[in-house]
Each structure stands twice: as C-alpha cells, then as structure tokens.
Amino acid sequence: MAEPQIFPRFAGKTVLVTGAGTGFGAEIAYRAAQEGAKVAIHYRSSKAGAESTAARIAAIGGEAILVQGDIGSWAEITRMADEVWAAFGTLDVLVNNVGDVSSEQMSWTELTQESLDAVIDVDVKGTLLMTHVFGERMLEQPNGGNIVQVGSTVIVRGSPRAPQYAAAKYAILGITKSYAKVLAPKVRVNTFAPGFMETEKLLNRADWKAGRRETLIAQTPMGHISPPEFVAGACLWLATDEAAHLTGGYLLADGGFNMVGA
Ligand SMILES: NC(=O)c1ccc[n+]([C@@H]2O[C@H](COP(=O)([O-])OP(=O)(O)OC[C@H]3O[C@@H](n4cnc5c(N)ncnc54)[C@H](OP(=O)(O)O)[C@@H]3O)[C@@H](O)[C@H]2O)c1
C-alpha cells in the first residue's frame, strides 16, 4: 500500500469528528488536521483516546479541542453544538463516525433486546439527531457546511452476524437522503461506506481472529484489508469542493469486495 499524499484541503476549515477517541474516528480527525483543519474531537467514554488524538494533532502543529457527550441524548447534542460554535464560531464539516457494531455478537441467533435497542439508539437516533441539530445550525452560516455519515458496506450485503447493525446502517441512508433534501443547497449530506478496516475493535473480534480476515482478503480484488488511516482521506473527500455536486449519495471504499449490482 502506497502512503497517501496529503494536500491542505481543509486549510482554514473547522471539522468535528464524532467518536474520535478510538479507531476510524481518531484517524479521520488526525487526517483532517494534517490537511489544515482545526478539529473538534468528540468522545463519550474514551477520554484518554481523545487526549491522545489531540496530542498527535498538536505534535504536527495542529489545533484541536475536545467535546464530550452521549449522542443518544438530544440535550447533550445541543450542548455539544453550543460548545463547538463557542470555540470555533463556525463549523464547516461534521463527520458522524460514531457507530455501535454489536461487536460481541457473532450470530443473528444471539440477538438481545439490549443490543437491538443500543444499536438503534446510537446508530439511528444518534446519527439523525446529530444531523438534525448540527445541520440546522450549518444552514444559518453564510457558507453552509458539509455532513459526512460513516456507514458500512453492510448496507450492500446485509449481516448474518448482526442484522440490527445492517438495519441501522441502512437507516443512515434514509437519514442522509432526507437531510440532503431539506438542507440543500447550503449543506451537503453524504454517506461514506468503508469495507472492513483493521481498527482495534475489529482486530479484537472473535470471528476476525478465527479466519475471517484471510477469507475476506482472498475475496478482495485490492488484496488487502485497509487500515483506517488509508481510507480517512476518501471519507473527507466527500466534504471537499471537488465533491460539490454530490449530495444524498454514498461512496463505497472496500477494495472492490462488494462489486455487485449496478
Ligand atoms: N472497523 C470496521 O471494519 C468498520 C467497517 C465499516 C464501518 N465501520 C464504522 O466505522 C465507525 C467507527 O468504527 P470503529 O471500528 O472505529 O469502532 P469503535 O472504535 O468502536 O468506534 C465507535 C465509537 O463510537 C463511540 N460511541 C459509541 N456509542 C456512543 C454514544 N452513545 N455516544 C457517543 N459516542 C458513542 C465510541 O466512543 P467512546 O469510546 O468514547 O465511548 C467510539 O469512539 C462506526 O460507525 C462503524 O460502524 C467500521
């Protein structure tokens, strides 16, 4: 894998990344800072992780603030928006990366009421409310803004492991399209759908350790599983002017694994 080239696509911009104390969110936040953005690093419980993302950004001369909150709560989302606008005065890009993948569940037969409720609360209600509250404020800005949801290729194939996860990620397409319509033309809303990325969460999953990785690599035309930092730039591309005519869409980045359909 060649090292990605970094361009200052977000110089002078402000970017909030949710769930940026861990995994993919941390890499998106770091990449946004590498590309010149002032970054708001959101976390819920991973304070040390969020501080480590901020330290990585400071080490390259970037600027970051931390924002803590549970995206399952409308009141906390409103408070977080107040904090971001108080700190930055504006927000150009929101990346809704937070997601609950039910990673403890290895089969649809293990579904519980608790895991179903948790995934719907976080992935569906949380993403919708973040888009609603932040999108409404972006509409008031002279230059509007951009919202990128982190989906998953599970929307293409479904999930025999955790159907509630596939259902929730599919719901994100409905959220994306609805808000892309109501917030246009000032605010664009798109979904980025990565394939498997070797985040700590994935590396610790029982199925991943039991041979799933090798099977997937064999079925992936690009021949490898992406580390999260390798696709962070593609995710952020949706929020650049190069993607100015894209809204309500979704972009797959899965090494060609899901080449099905039109
Ligand atoms: N890894 C993959 O292979 C893969 C593939 C496709 C899509 N994705 C998507 O990529 C995103 C990140 O996944 P990841 O692998 O990086 O997993 P992860 O490390 O578990 O990230 C999940 C993040 O969500 C946050 N979170 C969970 N519930 C929350 C809540 N109620 N309020 C606020 N924050 C909450 C967590 O914050 P705290 O830790 O601070 O609590 C954590 O930072 C997810 O949307 C996932 O569906 C991942």
Short mmCIF file of C-alpha atoms and ligand atoms in Angstrom, two decimals:
data_model
loop_
_atom_site.label_atom_id
_atom_site.label_comp_id
_atom_site.label_asym_id
_atom_site.label_seq_id
_atom_site.Cartn_x
_atom_site.Cartn_y
_atom_site.Cartn_z
CA MET A 1 0.00 0.00 0.00
CA ALA A 2 1.46 3.35 -1.04
CA GLU A 3 1.44 6.12 1.57
CA PRO A 4 -1.36 8.55 0.71
CA GLN A 5 -0.31 12.02 -0.41
CA ILE A 6 -1.59 14.75 1.90
CA PHE A 7 -2.90 18.04 0.49
CA PRO A 8 -4.16 21.02 2.57
CA ARG A 9 -7.79 20.53 1.52
CA PHE A 10 -9.12 21.81 4.84
CA ALA A 11 -6.86 24.82 5.44
CA GLY A 12 -8.87 27.43 7.35
CA LYS A 13 -11.75 24.99 7.93
CA THR A 14 -13.23 23.57 11.10
CA VAL A 15 -14.11 19.87 11.37
CA LEU A 16 -15.89 17.93 14.11
CA VAL A 17 -15.37 14.17 14.14
CA THR A 18 -17.52 12.07 16.46
CA GLY A 19 -16.06 9.02 18.17
CA ALA A 20 -12.56 10.37 17.60
CA GLY A 21 -11.03 8.87 20.73
CA THR A 22 -10.85 5.47 19.04
CA GLY A 23 -10.48 3.63 15.74
CA PHE A 24 -11.59 5.20 12.49
CA GLY A 25 -12.75 8.46 14.11
CA ALA A 26 -9.28 9.13 15.52
CA GLU A 27 -7.75 8.66 12.07
CA ILE A 28 -10.30 10.92 10.36
CA ALA A 29 -9.64 13.64 12.97
CA TYR A 30 -5.88 13.31 12.55
CA ARG A 31 -6.15 13.35 8.76
CA ALA A 32 -8.36 16.49 8.86
CA ALA A 33 -5.69 18.18 10.99
CA GLN A 34 -2.93 17.02 8.62
CA GLU A 35 -4.93 18.71 5.86
CA GLY A 36 -5.07 22.00 7.75
CA ALA A 37 -8.34 21.87 9.71
CA LYS A 38 -8.98 22.98 13.26
CA VAL A 39 -10.52 19.85 14.72
CA ALA A 40 -13.12 19.17 17.39
CA ILE A 41 -12.51 15.68 18.78
CA HIS A 42 -15.68 14.16 20.15
CA TYR A 43 -15.67 11.24 22.57
CA ARG A 44 -18.09 9.64 25.00
CA SER A 45 -16.05 7.40 27.34
CA SER A 46 -12.62 7.22 25.65
CA LYS A 47 -11.15 10.35 27.26
CA ALA A 48 -7.57 9.06 27.15
CA GLY A 49 -8.02 8.14 23.49
CA ALA A 50 -9.39 11.61 22.68
CA GLU A 51 -6.45 13.20 24.50
CA SER A 52 -4.08 11.01 22.52
CA THR A 53 -5.72 12.12 19.23
CA ALA A 54 -5.32 15.76 20.39
CA ALA A 55 -1.66 15.12 21.26
CA ARG A 56 -1.00 13.64 17.81
CA ILE A 57 -2.58 16.73 16.25
CA ALA A 58 -0.57 19.09 18.49
CA ALA A 59 2.61 17.22 17.52
CA ILE A 60 2.11 18.24 13.87
CA GLY A 61 1.35 21.85 14.85
CA GLY A 62 -2.41 21.45 14.54
CA GLU A 63 -5.19 22.79 16.73
CA ALA A 64 -7.84 20.68 18.43
CA ILE A 65 -10.48 20.87 21.13
CA LEU A 66 -12.22 18.04 22.97
CA VAL A 67 -16.01 17.68 23.13
CA GLN A 68 -17.55 15.01 25.36
CA GLY A 69 -21.10 13.70 25.12
CA ASP A 70 -23.56 10.88 24.54
CA ILE A 71 -25.11 11.16 21.09
CA GLY A 72 -28.11 9.20 22.30
CA SER A 73 -29.28 12.36 24.08
CA TRP A 74 -30.80 15.35 22.28
CA ALA A 75 -29.89 17.65 25.20
CA GLU A 76 -26.23 16.58 25.09
CA ILE A 77 -26.07 17.06 21.33
CA THR A 78 -27.42 20.60 21.68
CA ARG A 79 -24.87 21.30 24.43
CA MET A 80 -22.05 19.91 22.24
CA ALA A 81 -23.13 22.14 19.34
CA ASP A 82 -23.08 25.13 21.71
CA GLU A 83 -19.53 24.19 22.74
CA VAL A 84 -18.26 23.77 19.18
CA TRP A 85 -19.72 27.07 17.96
CA ALA A 86 -18.47 28.85 21.09
CA ALA A 87 -14.94 27.57 20.45
CA PHE A 88 -14.74 27.90 16.65
CA GLY A 89 -17.51 30.40 15.78
CA THR A 90 -18.35 28.21 12.80
CA LEU A 91 -18.35 24.54 11.80
CA ASP A 92 -17.61 23.61 8.20
CA VAL A 93 -17.66 19.82 8.42
CA LEU A 94 -19.29 17.28 10.70
CA VAL A 95 -18.23 13.64 10.38
CA ASN A 96 -20.76 11.39 12.12
CA ASN A 97 -18.42 8.47 12.71
CA VAL A 98 -19.96 7.10 15.93
CA GLY A 99 -21.44 3.66 15.49
CA ASP A 100 -22.27 0.61 17.56
CA VAL A 101 -21.46 -2.52 15.55
CA SER A 102 -22.65 -5.10 18.14
CA SER A 103 -19.15 -6.49 18.03
CA GLU A 104 -19.76 -9.03 20.81
CA GLN A 105 -22.43 -10.74 18.71
CA MET A 106 -21.23 -13.48 16.36
CA SER A 107 -24.59 -14.75 15.01
CA TRP A 108 -28.11 -13.43 14.38
CA THR A 109 -29.30 -16.09 16.88
CA GLU A 110 -27.59 -14.17 19.71
CA LEU A 111 -29.76 -11.06 19.27
CA THR A 112 -30.89 -9.49 22.55
CA GLN A 113 -33.35 -6.71 23.26
CA GLU A 114 -30.49 -4.72 24.83
CA SER A 115 -28.19 -4.90 21.80
CA LEU A 116 -31.06 -4.12 19.42
CA ASP A 117 -32.02 -1.04 21.46
CA ALA A 118 -28.41 0.09 21.84
CA VAL A 119 -27.67 -0.04 18.11
CA ILE A 120 -30.89 1.77 17.19
CA ASP A 121 -30.27 4.42 19.88
CA VAL A 122 -26.71 5.14 18.81
CA ASP A 123 -26.58 4.49 15.06
CA VAL A 124 -30.07 5.61 14.05
CA LYS A 125 -31.32 8.08 16.65
CA GLY A 126 -27.86 9.46 17.41
CA THR A 127 -26.91 9.98 13.75
CA LEU A 128 -30.31 11.52 12.95
CA LEU A 129 -30.16 13.92 15.90
CA MET A 130 -26.57 14.95 15.19
CA THR A 131 -27.51 15.64 11.57
CA HIS A 132 -30.66 17.50 12.61
CA VAL A 133 -29.10 19.76 15.25
CA PHE A 134 -25.78 20.47 13.52
CA GLY A 135 -27.39 20.69 10.07
CA GLU A 136 -29.89 23.27 11.30
CA ARG A 137 -27.03 25.42 12.64
CA MET A 138 -24.94 24.98 9.48
CA LEU A 139 -27.91 26.29 7.47
CA GLU A 140 -27.61 29.59 9.33
CA GLN A 141 -23.96 30.01 8.30
CA PRO A 142 -23.26 32.10 5.19
CA ASN A 143 -21.18 29.25 3.69
CA GLY A 144 -23.38 26.38 4.87
CA GLY A 145 -21.48 23.21 5.64
CA ASN A 146 -20.95 19.54 5.00
CA ILE A 147 -22.03 16.41 6.82
CA VAL A 148 -20.46 13.00 6.21
CA GLN A 149 -22.00 9.94 7.84
CA VAL A 150 -19.89 6.85 8.34
CA GLY A 151 -21.91 3.94 7.03
CA SER A 152 -20.64 0.49 6.14
CA THR A 153 -20.61 -1.94 3.25
CA VAL A 154 -23.01 -3.98 5.39
CA ILE A 155 -25.72 -1.99 3.58
CA VAL A 156 -24.80 -3.85 0.38
CA ARG A 157 -24.75 -7.41 1.68
CA GLY A 158 -26.70 -7.42 4.95
CA SER A 159 -25.31 -9.04 8.08
CA PRO A 160 -25.99 -12.62 9.16
CA ARG A 161 -23.84 -11.79 12.19
CA ALA A 162 -25.84 -8.79 13.45
CA PRO A 163 -28.97 -7.88 11.43
CA GLN A 164 -29.61 -4.90 13.73
CA TYR A 165 -26.29 -3.39 12.63
CA ALA A 166 -27.21 -3.73 8.94
CA ALA A 167 -30.66 -2.28 9.66
CA ALA A 168 -29.15 0.70 11.46
CA LYS A 169 -26.58 1.41 8.75
CA TYR A 170 -29.32 1.15 6.12
CA ALA A 171 -31.33 3.68 8.11
CA ILE A 172 -28.40 6.06 7.78
CA LEU A 173 -29.08 6.20 4.03
CA GLY A 174 -32.63 7.37 4.76
CA ILE A 175 -31.30 9.99 7.17
CA THR A 176 -28.70 11.09 4.61
CA LYS A 177 -31.21 11.45 1.77
CA SER A 178 -33.83 13.22 3.90
CA TYR A 179 -31.43 15.80 5.30
CA ALA A 180 -29.65 16.18 1.94
CA LYS A 181 -33.03 17.38 0.63
CA VAL A 182 -34.01 19.67 3.46
CA LEU A 183 -30.58 21.24 3.91
CA ALA A 184 -29.78 21.75 0.19
CA PRO A 185 -28.20 23.66 -1.36
CA LYS A 186 -26.22 25.13 1.55
CA VAL A 187 -25.40 21.92 3.36
CA ARG A 188 -24.46 18.67 1.61
CA VAL A 189 -25.02 15.33 3.34
CA ASN A 190 -23.39 12.10 2.14
CA THR A 191 -22.53 8.67 3.49
CA PHE A 192 -19.07 7.12 3.35
CA ALA A 193 -19.23 3.32 3.40
CA PRO A 194 -15.92 1.70 4.27
CA GLY A 195 -15.31 -2.01 4.00
CA PHE A 196 -13.57 -3.80 6.84
CA MET A 197 -10.87 -1.63 8.42
CA GLU A 198 -8.43 -3.06 10.90
CA THR A 199 -9.36 -0.89 13.86
CA GLU A 200 -8.72 -2.15 17.38
CA LYS A 201 -12.42 -3.02 17.64
CA LEU A 202 -12.23 -5.28 14.57
CA LEU A 203 -8.87 -6.83 15.47
CA ASN A 204 -10.37 -7.95 18.79
CA ARG A 205 -13.45 -9.57 17.27
CA ALA A 206 -13.68 -13.36 17.71
CA ASP A 207 -14.62 -14.03 14.06
CA TRP A 208 -11.74 -11.86 12.86
CA LYS A 209 -9.25 -13.87 14.89
CA ALA A 210 -10.78 -17.15 13.67
CA GLY A 211 -10.00 -16.88 9.95
CA ARG A 212 -12.49 -14.29 8.63
CA ARG A 213 -9.62 -11.94 7.79
CA GLU A 214 -7.94 -14.42 5.45
CA THR A 215 -11.23 -15.31 3.72
CA LEU A 216 -12.01 -11.65 3.09
CA ILE A 217 -8.56 -10.86 1.76
CA ALA A 218 -8.92 -13.73 -0.72
CA GLN A 219 -12.22 -12.19 -1.93
CA THR A 220 -10.96 -8.57 -2.10
CA PRO A 221 -9.63 -7.54 -5.52
CA MET A 222 -7.25 -4.99 -3.97
CA GLY A 223 -5.76 -7.85 -1.96
CA HIS A 224 -5.65 -6.36 1.50
CA ILE A 225 -7.79 -5.10 4.38
CA SER A 226 -7.44 -1.38 4.83
CA PRO A 227 -6.06 0.18 7.98
CA PRO A 228 -8.39 3.07 8.95
CA GLU A 229 -5.88 5.80 8.06
CA PHE A 230 -5.79 4.50 4.49
CA VAL A 231 -9.44 5.45 3.79
CA ALA A 232 -9.76 8.54 6.03
CA GLY A 233 -8.87 10.81 3.09
CA ALA A 234 -11.60 9.30 0.90
CA CYS A 235 -14.13 9.86 3.67
CA LEU A 236 -13.15 13.52 3.98
CA TRP A 237 -13.19 13.95 0.18
CA LEU A 238 -16.99 14.00 0.35
CA ALA A 239 -16.70 17.28 2.29
CA THR A 240 -14.39 18.97 -0.24
CA ASP A 241 -15.37 21.28 -3.10
CA GLU A 242 -14.34 18.54 -5.54
CA ALA A 243 -17.46 16.71 -4.39
CA ALA A 244 -19.62 19.86 -4.74
CA HIS A 245 -22.32 18.16 -6.84
CA LEU A 246 -22.66 15.13 -4.56
CA THR A 247 -25.42 15.12 -2.01
CA GLY A 248 -27.64 12.37 -0.64
CA GLY A 249 -25.20 9.81 -2.01
CA TYR A 250 -22.93 7.14 -0.68
CA LEU A 251 -19.40 6.19 -1.54
CA LEU A 252 -18.04 2.67 -1.08
CA ALA A 253 -14.36 2.16 -0.24
CA ASP A 254 -13.88 -1.55 0.19
CA GLY A 255 -11.07 -2.64 -2.11
CA GLY A 256 -13.65 -3.88 -4.62
CA PHE A 257 -15.11 -6.51 -2.26
CA ASN A 258 -18.73 -5.55 -2.95
CA MET A 259 -18.77 -5.36 -6.73
CA VAL A 260 -22.39 -6.36 -7.09
CA GLY A 261 -25.37 -4.68 -8.72
CA ALA A 262 -25.38 -1.63 -10.96
N1 LIG B 1 -13.84 -1.19 11.65
C1 LIG B 1 -14.51 -1.59 10.61
O1 LIG B 1 -14.19 -2.61 9.99
C2 LIG B 1 -15.69 -0.79 10.11
C3 LIG B 1 -16.22 -1.11 8.84
C4 LIG B 1 -17.27 -0.36 8.34
C5 LIG B 1 -17.79 0.68 9.07
N2 LIG B 1 -17.27 0.97 10.32
C6 LIG B 1 -17.85 2.09 11.05
O2 LIG B 1 -16.82 2.98 11.45
C7 LIG B 1 -17.23 3.66 12.63
C8 LIG B 1 -16.12 3.55 13.68
O3 LIG B 1 -15.88 2.19 13.94
P1 LIG B 1 -14.56 1.66 14.69
O4 LIG B 1 -14.20 0.37 14.09
O5 LIG B 1 -13.58 2.75 14.77
O6 LIG B 1 -15.17 1.28 16.13
P2 LIG B 1 -15.01 1.93 17.60
O7 LIG B 1 -13.58 2.16 17.87
O8 LIG B 1 -15.80 1.05 18.49
O9 LIG B 1 -15.73 3.35 17.48
C9 LIG B 1 -17.02 3.59 17.93
C10 LIG B 1 -17.05 4.97 18.53
O10 LIG B 1 -18.41 5.29 18.82
C11 LIG B 1 -18.43 5.99 20.03
N3 LIG B 1 -19.76 5.82 20.65
C12 LIG B 1 -20.45 4.66 20.79
N4 LIG B 1 -21.64 4.92 21.38
C13 LIG B 1 -21.70 6.26 21.60
C14 LIG B 1 -22.66 7.14 22.16
N5 LIG B 1 -23.83 6.70 22.64
N6 LIG B 1 -22.38 8.47 22.21
C15 LIG B 1 -21.22 8.93 21.74
N7 LIG B 1 -20.26 8.16 21.21
C16 LIG B 1 -20.50 6.83 21.13
C17 LIG B 1 -17.33 5.42 20.89
O11 LIG B 1 -16.90 6.45 21.78
P3 LIG B 1 -16.22 6.15 23.23
O12 LIG B 1 -15.22 5.05 23.01
O13 LIG B 1 -15.60 7.46 23.57
O14 LIG B 1 -17.33 5.76 24.14
C18 LIG B 1 -16.27 5.07 19.83
O15 LIG B 1 -15.33 6.11 19.69
C19 LIG B 1 -18.56 3.03 13.06
O16 LIG B 1 -19.64 3.82 12.58
C20 LIG B 1 -18.55 1.69 12.34
O17 LIG B 1 -19.85 1.20 12.11
C21 LIG B 1 -16.22 0.26 10.85
#
